[in-house]
mmCIF file of C-alpha atoms in Angstrom:
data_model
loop_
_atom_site.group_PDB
_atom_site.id
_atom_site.type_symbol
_atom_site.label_atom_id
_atom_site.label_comp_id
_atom_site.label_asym_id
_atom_site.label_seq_id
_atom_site.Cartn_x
_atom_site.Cartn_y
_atom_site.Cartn_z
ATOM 1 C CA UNK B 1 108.786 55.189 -88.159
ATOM 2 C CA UNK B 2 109.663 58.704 -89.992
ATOM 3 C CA UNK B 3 112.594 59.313 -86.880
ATOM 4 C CA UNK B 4 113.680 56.126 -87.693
ATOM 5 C CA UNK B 5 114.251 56.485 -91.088
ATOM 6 C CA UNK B 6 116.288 59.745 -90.551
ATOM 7 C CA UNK B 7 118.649 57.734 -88.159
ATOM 8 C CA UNK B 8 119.262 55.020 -91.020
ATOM 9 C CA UNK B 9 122.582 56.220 -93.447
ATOM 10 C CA UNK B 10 124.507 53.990 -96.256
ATOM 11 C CA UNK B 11 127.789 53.228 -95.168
ATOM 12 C CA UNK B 12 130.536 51.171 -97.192
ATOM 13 C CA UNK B 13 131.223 47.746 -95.758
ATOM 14 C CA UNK B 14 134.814 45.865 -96.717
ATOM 15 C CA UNK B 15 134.579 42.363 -96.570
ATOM 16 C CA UNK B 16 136.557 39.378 -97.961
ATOM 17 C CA UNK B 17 135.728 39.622 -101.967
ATOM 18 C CA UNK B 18 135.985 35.806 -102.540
ATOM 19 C CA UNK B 19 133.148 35.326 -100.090
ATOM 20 C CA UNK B 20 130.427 37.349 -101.672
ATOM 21 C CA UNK B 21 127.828 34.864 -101.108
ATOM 22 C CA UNK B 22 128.190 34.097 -97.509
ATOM 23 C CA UNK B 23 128.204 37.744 -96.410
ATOM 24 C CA UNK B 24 125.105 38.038 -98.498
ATOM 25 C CA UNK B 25 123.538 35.857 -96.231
ATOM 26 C CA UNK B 26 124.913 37.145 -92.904
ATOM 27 C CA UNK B 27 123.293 40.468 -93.497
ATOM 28 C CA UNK B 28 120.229 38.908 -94.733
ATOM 29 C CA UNK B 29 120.045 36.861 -91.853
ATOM 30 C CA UNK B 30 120.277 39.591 -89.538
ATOM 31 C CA UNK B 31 118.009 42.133 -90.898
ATOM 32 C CA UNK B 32 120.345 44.710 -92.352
ATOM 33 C CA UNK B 33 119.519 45.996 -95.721
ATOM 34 C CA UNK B 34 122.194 46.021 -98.214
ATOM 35 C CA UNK B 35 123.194 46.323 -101.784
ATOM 36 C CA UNK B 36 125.843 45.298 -104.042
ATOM 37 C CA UNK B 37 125.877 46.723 -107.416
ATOM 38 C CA UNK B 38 126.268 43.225 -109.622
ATOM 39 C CA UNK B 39 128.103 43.469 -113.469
ATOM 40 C CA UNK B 40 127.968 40.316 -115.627
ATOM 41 C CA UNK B 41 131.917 38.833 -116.049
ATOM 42 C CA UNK B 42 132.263 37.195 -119.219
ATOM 43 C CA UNK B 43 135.338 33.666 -118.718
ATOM 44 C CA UNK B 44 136.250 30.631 -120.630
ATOM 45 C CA UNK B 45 136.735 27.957 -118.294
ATOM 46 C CA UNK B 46 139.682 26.597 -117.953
ATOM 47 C CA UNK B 47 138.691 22.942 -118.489
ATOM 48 C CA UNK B 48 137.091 23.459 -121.393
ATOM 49 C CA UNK B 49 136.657 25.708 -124.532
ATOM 50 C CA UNK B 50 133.212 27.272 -123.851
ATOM 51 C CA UNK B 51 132.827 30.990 -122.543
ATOM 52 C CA UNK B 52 130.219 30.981 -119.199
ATOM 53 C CA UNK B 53 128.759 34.491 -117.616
ATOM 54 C CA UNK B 54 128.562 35.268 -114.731
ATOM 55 C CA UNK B 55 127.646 37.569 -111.856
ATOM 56 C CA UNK B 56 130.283 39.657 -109.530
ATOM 57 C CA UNK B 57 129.862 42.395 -107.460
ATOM 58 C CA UNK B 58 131.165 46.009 -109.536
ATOM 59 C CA UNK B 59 133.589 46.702 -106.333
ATOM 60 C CA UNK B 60 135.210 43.907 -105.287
ATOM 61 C CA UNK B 61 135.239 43.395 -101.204
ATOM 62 C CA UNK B 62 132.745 46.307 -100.935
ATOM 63 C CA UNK B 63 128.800 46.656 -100.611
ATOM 64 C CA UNK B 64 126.903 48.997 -98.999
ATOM 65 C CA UNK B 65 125.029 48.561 -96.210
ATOM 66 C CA UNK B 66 121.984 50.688 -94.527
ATOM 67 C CA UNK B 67 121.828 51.323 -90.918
ATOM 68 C CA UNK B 68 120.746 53.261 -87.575
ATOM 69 C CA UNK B 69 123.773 52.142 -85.095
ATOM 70 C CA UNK B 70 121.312 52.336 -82.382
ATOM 71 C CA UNK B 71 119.656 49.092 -83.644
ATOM 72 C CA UNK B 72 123.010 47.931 -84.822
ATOM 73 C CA UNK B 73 126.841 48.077 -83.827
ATOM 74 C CA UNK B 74 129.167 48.494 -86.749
ATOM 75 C CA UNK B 75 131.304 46.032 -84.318
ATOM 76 C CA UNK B 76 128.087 43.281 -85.084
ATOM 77 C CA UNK B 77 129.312 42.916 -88.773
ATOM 78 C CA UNK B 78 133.084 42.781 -88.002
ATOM 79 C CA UNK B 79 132.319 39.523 -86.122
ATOM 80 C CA UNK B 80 131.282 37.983 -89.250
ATOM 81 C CA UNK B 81 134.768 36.243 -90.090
ATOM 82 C CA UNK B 82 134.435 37.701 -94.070
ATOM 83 C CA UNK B 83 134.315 40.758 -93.297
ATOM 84 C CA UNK B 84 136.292 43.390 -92.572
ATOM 85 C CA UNK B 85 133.871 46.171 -91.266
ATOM 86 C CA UNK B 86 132.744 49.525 -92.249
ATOM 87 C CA UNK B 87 135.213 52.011 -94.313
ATOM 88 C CA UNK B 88 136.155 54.825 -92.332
ATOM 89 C CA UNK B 89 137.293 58.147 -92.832
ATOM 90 C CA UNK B 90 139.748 59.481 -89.552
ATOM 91 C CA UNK B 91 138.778 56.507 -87.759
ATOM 92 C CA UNK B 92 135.226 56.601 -87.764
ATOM 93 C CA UNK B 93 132.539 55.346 -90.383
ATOM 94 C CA UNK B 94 130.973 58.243 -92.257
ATOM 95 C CA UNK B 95 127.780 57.716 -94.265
ATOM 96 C CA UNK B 96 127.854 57.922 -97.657
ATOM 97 C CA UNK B 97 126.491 61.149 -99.372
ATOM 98 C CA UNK B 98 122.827 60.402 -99.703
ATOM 99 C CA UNK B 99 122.965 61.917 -103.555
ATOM 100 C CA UNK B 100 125.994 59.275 -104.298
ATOM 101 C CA UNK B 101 123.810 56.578 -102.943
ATOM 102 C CA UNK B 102 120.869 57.876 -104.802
ATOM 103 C CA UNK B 103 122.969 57.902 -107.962
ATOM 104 C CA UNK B 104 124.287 54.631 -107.228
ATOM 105 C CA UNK B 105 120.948 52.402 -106.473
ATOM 106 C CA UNK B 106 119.603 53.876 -109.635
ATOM 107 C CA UNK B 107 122.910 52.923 -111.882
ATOM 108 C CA UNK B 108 121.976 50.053 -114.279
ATOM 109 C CA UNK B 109 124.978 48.077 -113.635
ATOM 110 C CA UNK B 110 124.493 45.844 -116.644
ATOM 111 C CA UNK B 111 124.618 48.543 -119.241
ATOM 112 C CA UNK B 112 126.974 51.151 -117.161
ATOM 113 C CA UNK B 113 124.209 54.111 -117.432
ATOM 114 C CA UNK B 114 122.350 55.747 -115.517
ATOM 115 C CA UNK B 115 118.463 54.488 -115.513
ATOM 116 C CA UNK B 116 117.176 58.162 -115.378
ATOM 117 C CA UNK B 117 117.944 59.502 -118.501
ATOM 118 C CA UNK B 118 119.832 62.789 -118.424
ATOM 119 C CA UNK B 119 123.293 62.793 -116.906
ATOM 120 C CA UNK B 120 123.343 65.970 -115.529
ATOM 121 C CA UNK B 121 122.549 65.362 -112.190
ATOM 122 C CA UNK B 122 125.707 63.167 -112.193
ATOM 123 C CA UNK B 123 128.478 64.656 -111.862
ATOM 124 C CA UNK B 124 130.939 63.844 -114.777
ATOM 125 C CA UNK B 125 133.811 62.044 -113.215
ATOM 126 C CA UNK B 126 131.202 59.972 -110.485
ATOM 127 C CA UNK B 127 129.346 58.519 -113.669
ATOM 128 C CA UNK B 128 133.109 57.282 -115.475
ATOM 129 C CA UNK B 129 134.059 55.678 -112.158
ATOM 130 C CA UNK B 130 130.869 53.893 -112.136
ATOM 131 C CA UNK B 131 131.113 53.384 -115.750
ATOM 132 C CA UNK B 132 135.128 51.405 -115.120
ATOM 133 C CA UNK B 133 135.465 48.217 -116.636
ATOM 134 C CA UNK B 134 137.864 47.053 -114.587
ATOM 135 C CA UNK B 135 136.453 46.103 -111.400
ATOM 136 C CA UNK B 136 139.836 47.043 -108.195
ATOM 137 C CA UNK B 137 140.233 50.751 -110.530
ATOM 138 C CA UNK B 138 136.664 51.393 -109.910
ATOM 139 C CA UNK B 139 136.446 50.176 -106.389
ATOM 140 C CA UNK B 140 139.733 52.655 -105.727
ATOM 141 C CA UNK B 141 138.362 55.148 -107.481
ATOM 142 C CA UNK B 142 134.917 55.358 -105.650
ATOM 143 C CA UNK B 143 136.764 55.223 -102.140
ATOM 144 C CA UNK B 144 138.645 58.235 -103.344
ATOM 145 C CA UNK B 145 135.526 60.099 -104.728
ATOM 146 C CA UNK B 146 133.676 59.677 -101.480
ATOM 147 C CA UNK B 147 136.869 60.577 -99.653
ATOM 148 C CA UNK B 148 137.579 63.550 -101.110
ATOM 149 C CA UNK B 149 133.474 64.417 -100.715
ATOM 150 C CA UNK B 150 133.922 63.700 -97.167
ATOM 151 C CA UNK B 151 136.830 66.222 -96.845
ATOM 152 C CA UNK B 152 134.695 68.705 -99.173
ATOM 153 C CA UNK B 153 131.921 68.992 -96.752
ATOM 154 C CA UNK B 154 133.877 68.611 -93.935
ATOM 155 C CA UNK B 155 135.427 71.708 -95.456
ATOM 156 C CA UNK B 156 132.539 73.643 -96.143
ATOM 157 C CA UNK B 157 131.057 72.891 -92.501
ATOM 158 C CA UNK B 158 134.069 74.775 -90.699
ATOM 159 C CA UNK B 159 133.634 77.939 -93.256
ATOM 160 C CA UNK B 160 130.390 78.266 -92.380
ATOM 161 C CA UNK B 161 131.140 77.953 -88.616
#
């Protein structure tokens, strides 16, 4: 069980952003754990005068998904017809750093703060992206941030080869 765990990474998974709740349900039905950070949307509906709450996912046509892609093929979700697949970086899906993913199962979404007190295991501009308001700026901005990770460690690997 412990080798298995080390073989299981978060990845980012695109998928149709309309169509939340279906692709919920795909990946529940099929055993593959995800998450999908949720902020409360405040609207006035349009046929009347009151002002309703409520949920949508804080990156619009993303979630994360863990998995070991011996168990299952990234090309399994892409048959799903809402989604997309897994983001890649240079063609190939890269996990996502497990301190991000730390950092970002631990985020209380409905307050934009970190549950653990102190932010200084964040770093600065990681906790304003996931502190955005507006929903497509902070879904840009963390594909950027874990892109530009990526190429960082990428880096670092080939000076200390």
């Amino acid at each position: 069980a412990r080798e298995r765990k080390n073989l299981m990474k978060w990845y980012v998974l695109r998928f149709a952003s309309s169509r939340y709740t279906p692709v919920f349900k795909f990946l529940t039905l099929n055993k593959i754990t995800w998450f999908c950070p949720m902020k409360n949307c405040i609207y006035r509906r349009p046929d009347q005068s009151s002002i309703r709450t409520r949920q949508i996912p804080a990156f619009p046509g993303y979630l994360f998904v863990e998995m070991d892609f011996n168990e299952v093929h990234p090309e399994k979700l892409a048959a799903f017809q809402h989604v997309y697949g897994l983001v890649t970086f240079c063609s190939e899906p890269v996990p996502v750093p497990p301190k991000i993913m730390e950092t970002i199962l631990k985020w209380n979404w409905e307050e934009g703060t970190p549950v653990l007190r102190g932010k200084k295991n964040i770093p600065h501009r990681f906790a304003e992206i996931l502190g955005m308001e507006e929903p497509l700026k902070r879904s840009f901005a963390l594909l950027n941030y874990l892109t530009e990770s990526h190429s960082q460690s990428q880096k670092e690997a080939e000076h200390e080869a």
